[in-house]
mmCIF file with all atom_site columns, C-alpha atoms in Angstrom:
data_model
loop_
_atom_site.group_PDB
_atom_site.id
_atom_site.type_symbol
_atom_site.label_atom_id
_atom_site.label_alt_id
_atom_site.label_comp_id
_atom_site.label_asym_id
_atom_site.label_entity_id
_atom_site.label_seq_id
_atom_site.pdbx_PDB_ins_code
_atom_site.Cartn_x
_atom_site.Cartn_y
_atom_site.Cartn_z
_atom_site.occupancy
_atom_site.B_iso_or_equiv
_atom_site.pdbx_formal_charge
_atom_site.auth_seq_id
_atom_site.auth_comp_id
_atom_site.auth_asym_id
_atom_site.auth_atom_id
_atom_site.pdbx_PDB_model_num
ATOM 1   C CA . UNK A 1 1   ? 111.285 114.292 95.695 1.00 0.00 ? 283 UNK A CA 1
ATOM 2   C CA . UNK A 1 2   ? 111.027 110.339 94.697 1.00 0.00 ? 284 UNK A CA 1
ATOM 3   C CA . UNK A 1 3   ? 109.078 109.791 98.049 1.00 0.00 ? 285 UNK A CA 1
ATOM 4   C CA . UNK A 1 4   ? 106.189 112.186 96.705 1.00 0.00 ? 286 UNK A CA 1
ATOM 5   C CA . UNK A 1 5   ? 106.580 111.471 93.386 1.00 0.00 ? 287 UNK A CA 1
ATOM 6   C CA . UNK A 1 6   ? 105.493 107.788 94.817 1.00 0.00 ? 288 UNK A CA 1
ATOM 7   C CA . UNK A 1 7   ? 103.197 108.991 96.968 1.00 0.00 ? 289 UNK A CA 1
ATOM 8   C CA . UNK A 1 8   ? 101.039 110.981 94.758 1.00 0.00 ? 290 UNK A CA 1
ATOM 9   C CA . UNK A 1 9   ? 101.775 108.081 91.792 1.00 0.00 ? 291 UNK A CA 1
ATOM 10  C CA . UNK A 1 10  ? 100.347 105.420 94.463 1.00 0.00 ? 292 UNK A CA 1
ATOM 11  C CA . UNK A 1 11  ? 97.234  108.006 95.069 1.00 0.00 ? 293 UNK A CA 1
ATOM 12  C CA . UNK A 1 12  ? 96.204  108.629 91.470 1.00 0.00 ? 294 UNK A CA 1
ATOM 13  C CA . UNK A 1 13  ? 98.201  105.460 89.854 1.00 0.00 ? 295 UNK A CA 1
ATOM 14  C CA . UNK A 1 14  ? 99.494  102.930 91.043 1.00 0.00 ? 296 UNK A CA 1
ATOM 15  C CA . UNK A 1 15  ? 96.849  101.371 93.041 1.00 0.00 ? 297 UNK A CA 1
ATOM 16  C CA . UNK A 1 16  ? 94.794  100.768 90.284 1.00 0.00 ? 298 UNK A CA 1
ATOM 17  C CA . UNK A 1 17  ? 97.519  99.668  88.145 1.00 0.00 ? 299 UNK A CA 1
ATOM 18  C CA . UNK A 1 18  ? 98.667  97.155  90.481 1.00 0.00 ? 300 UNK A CA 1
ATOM 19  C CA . UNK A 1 19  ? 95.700  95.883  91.360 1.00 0.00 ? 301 UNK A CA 1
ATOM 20  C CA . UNK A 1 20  ? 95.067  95.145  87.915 1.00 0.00 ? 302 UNK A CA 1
ATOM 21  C CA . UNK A 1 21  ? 98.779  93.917  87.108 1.00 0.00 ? 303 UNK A CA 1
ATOM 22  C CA . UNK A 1 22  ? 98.045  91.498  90.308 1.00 0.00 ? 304 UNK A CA 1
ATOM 23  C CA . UNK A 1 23  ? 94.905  89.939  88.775 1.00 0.00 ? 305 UNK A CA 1
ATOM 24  C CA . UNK A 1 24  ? 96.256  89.514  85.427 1.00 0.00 ? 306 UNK A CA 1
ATOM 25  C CA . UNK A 1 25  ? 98.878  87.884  87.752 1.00 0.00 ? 307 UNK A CA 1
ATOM 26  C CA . UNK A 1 26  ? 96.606  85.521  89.085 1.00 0.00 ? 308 UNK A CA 1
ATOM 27  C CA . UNK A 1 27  ? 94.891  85.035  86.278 1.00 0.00 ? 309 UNK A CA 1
ATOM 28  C CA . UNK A 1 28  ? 97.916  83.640  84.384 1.00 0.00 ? 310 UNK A CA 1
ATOM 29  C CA . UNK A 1 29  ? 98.894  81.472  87.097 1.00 0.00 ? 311 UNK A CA 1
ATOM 30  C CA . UNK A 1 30  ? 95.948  79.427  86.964 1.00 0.00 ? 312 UNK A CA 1
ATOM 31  C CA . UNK A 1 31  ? 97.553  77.351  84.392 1.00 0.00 ? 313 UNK A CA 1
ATOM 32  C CA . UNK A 1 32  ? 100.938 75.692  84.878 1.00 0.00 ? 314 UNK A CA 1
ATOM 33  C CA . UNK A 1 33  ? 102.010 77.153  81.481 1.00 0.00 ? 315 UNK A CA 1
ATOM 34  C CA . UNK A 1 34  ? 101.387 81.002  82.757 1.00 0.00 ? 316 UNK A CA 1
ATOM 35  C CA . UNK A 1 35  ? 103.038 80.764  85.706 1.00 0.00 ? 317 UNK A CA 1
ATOM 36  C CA . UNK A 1 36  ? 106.252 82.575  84.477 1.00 0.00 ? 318 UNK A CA 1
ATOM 37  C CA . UNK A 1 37  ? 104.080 84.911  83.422 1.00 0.00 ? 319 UNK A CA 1
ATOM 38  C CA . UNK A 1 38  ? 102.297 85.316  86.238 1.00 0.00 ? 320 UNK A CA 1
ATOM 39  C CA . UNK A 1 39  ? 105.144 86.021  88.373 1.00 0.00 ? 321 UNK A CA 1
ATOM 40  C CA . UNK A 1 40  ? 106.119 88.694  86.014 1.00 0.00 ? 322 UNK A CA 1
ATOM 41  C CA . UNK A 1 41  ? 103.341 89.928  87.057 1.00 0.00 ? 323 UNK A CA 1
ATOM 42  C CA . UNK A 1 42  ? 103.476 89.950  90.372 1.00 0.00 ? 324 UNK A CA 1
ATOM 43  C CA . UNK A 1 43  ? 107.210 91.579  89.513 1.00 0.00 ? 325 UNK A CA 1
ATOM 44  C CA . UNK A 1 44  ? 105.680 94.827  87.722 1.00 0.00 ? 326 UNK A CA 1
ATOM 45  C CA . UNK A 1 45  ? 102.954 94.991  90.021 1.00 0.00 ? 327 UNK A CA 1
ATOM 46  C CA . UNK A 1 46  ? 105.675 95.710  92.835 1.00 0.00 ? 328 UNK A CA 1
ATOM 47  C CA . UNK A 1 47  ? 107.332 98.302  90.129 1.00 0.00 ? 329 UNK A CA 1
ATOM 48  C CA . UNK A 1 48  ? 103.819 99.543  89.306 1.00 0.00 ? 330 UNK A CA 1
ATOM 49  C CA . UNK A 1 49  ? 103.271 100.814 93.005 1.00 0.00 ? 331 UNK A CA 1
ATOM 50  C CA . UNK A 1 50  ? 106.798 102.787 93.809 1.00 0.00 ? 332 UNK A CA 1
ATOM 51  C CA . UNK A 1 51  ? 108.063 103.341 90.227 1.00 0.00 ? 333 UNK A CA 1
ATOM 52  C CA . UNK A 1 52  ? 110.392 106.363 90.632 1.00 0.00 ? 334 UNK A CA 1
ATOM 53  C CA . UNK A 1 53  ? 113.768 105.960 91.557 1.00 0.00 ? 335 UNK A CA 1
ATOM 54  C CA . UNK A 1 54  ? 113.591 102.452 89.779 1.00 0.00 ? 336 UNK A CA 1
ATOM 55  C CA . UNK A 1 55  ? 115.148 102.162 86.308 1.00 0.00 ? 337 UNK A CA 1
ATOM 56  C CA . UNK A 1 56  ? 114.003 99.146  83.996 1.00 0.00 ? 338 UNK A CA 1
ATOM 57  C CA . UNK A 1 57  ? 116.304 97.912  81.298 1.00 0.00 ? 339 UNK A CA 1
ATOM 58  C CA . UNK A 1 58  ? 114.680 95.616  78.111 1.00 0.00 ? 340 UNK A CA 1
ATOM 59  C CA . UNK A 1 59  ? 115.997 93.340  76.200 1.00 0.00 ? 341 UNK A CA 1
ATOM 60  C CA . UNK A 1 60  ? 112.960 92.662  73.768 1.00 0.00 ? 342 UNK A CA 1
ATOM 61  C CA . UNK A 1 61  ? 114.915 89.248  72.023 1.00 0.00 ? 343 UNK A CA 1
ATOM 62  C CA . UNK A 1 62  ? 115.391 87.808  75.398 1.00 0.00 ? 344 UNK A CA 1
ATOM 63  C CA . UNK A 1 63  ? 112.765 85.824  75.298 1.00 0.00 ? 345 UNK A CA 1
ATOM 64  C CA . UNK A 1 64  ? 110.739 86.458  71.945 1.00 0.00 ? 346 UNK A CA 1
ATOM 65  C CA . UNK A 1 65  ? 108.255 83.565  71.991 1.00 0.00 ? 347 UNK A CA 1
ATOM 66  C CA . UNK A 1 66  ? 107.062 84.114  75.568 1.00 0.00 ? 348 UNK A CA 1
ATOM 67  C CA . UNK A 1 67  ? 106.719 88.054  74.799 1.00 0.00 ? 349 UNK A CA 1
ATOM 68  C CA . UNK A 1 68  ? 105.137 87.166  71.497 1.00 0.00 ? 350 UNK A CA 1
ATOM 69  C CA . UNK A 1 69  ? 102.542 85.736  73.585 1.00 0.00 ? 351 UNK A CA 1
ATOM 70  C CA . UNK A 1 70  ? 102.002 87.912  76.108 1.00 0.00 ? 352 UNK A CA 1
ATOM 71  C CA . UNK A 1 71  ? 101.755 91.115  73.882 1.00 0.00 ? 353 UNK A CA 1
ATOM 72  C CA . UNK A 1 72  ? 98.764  89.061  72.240 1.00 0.00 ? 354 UNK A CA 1
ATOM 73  C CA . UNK A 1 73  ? 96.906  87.749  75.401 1.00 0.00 ? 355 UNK A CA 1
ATOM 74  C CA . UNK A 1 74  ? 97.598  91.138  77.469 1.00 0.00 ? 356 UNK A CA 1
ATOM 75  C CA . UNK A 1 75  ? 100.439 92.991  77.059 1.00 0.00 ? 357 UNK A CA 1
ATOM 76  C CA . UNK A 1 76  ? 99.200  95.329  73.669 1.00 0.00 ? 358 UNK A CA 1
ATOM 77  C CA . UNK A 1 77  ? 96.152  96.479  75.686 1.00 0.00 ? 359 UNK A CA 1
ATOM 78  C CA . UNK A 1 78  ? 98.241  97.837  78.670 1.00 0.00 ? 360 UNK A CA 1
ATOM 79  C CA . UNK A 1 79  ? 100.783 99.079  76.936 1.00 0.00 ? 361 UNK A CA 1
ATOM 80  C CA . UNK A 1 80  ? 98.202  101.295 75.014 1.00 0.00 ? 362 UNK A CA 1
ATOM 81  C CA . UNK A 1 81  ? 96.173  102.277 77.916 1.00 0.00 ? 363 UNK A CA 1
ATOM 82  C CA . UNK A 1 82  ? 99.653  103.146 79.897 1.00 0.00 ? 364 UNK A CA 1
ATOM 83  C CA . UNK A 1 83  ? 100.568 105.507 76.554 1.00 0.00 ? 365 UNK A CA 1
ATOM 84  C CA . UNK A 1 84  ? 97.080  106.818 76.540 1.00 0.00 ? 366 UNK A CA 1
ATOM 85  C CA . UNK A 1 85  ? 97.629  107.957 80.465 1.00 0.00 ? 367 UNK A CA 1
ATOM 86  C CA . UNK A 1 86  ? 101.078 108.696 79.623 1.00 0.00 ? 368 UNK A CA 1
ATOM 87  C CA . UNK A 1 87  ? 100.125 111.672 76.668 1.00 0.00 ? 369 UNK A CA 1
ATOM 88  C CA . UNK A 1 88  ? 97.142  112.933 79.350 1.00 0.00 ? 370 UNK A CA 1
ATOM 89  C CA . UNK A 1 89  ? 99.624  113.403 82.264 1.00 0.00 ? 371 UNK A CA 1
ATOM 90  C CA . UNK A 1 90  ? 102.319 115.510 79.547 1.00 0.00 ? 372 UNK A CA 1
ATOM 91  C CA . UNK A 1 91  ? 99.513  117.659 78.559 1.00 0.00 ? 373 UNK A CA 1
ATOM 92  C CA . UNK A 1 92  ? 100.339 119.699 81.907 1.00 0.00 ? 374 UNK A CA 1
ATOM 93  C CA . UNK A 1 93  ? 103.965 120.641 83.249 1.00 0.00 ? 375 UNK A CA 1
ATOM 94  C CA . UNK A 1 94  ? 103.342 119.037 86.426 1.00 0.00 ? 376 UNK A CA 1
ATOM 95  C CA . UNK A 1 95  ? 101.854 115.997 85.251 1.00 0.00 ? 377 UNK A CA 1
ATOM 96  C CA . UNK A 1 96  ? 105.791 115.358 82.728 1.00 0.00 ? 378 UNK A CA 1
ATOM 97  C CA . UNK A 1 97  ? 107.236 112.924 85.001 1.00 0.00 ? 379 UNK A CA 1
ATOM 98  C CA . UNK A 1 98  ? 104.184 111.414 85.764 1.00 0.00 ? 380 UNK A CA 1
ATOM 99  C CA . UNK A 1 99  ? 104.348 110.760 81.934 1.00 0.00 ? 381 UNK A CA 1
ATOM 100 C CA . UNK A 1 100 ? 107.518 109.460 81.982 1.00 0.00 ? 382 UNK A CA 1
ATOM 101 C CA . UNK A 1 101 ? 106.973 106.842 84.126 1.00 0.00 ? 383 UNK A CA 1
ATOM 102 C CA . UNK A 1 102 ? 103.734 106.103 82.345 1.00 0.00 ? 384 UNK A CA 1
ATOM 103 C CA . UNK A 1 103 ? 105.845 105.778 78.949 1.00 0.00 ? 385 UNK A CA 1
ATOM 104 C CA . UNK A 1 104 ? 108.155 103.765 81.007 1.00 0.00 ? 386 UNK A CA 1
ATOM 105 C CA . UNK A 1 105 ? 105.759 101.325 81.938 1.00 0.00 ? 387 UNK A CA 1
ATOM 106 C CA . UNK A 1 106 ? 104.428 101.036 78.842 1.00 0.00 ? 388 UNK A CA 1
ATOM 107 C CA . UNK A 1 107 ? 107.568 99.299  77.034 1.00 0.00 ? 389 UNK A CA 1
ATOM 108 C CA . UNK A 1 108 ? 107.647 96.997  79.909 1.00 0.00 ? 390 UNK A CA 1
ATOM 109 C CA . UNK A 1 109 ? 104.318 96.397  79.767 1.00 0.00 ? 391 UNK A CA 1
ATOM 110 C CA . UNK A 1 110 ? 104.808 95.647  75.964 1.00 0.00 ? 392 UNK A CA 1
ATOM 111 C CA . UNK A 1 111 ? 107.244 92.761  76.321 1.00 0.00 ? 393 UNK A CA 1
ATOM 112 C CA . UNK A 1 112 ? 108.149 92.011  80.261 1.00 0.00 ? 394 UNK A CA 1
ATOM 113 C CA . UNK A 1 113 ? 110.166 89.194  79.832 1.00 0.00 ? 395 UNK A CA 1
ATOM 114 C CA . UNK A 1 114 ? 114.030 89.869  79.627 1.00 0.00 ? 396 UNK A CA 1
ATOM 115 C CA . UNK A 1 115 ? 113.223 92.885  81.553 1.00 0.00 ? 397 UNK A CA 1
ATOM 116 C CA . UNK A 1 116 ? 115.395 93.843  84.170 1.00 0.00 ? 398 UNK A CA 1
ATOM 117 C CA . UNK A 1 117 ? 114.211 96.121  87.129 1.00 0.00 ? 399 UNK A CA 1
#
């Protein structure tokens, strides 16, 4: 069931997703200073295309000042567009672990660093 799961998450999700969690990737590591965050990046953008079967752990005061950061230069806007995509996919029965996922994206999305996956 995880293999489909991924497969139709890749097909409707994930590509997108990772594609953008790639750029934002590169984007970061343009400057010496973003490239931790850029290889977080690159980290959730690996999550982003096969997320079931994968649990992801948070520990939010890991690292406050780098999350601090990235929830202002990045981080708030996904997280809101992943709980936006998240609420559409529970409208339907079908479309609940979809959700899920979505959700579970979203609080790594939120703060990334001292995130275990």
């Amino acid at each position: 069931m995880r293999f489909i799961g991924n497969i139709l998450w890749m097909v409707f999700f994930g590509f997108w997703t990772a594609v953008v969690w790639f750029a934002l990737g590169l984007l970061w590591c343009i400057t010496i200073v973003g490239i931790p965050c850029g290889v977080q990046c690159f980290k959730i953008a690996g999550l982003v295309l096969w997320p079931f079967g994968k649990e992801v752990s948070s520990d939010f005061g890991a690292h406050p000042i780098l999350n601090l950061i990235w929830m202002l230069f990045g981080g708030l806007e996904l997280a809101i567009s992943y709980v936006v995509g998240g609420a559409i996919c529970c409208i339907t029965i079908i479309g609940i672990p979809f959700g899920k996922q979505c959700f579970k994206l979203a609080t790594l999305s939120l703060a990334p660093f001292g995130a275990r996956l």
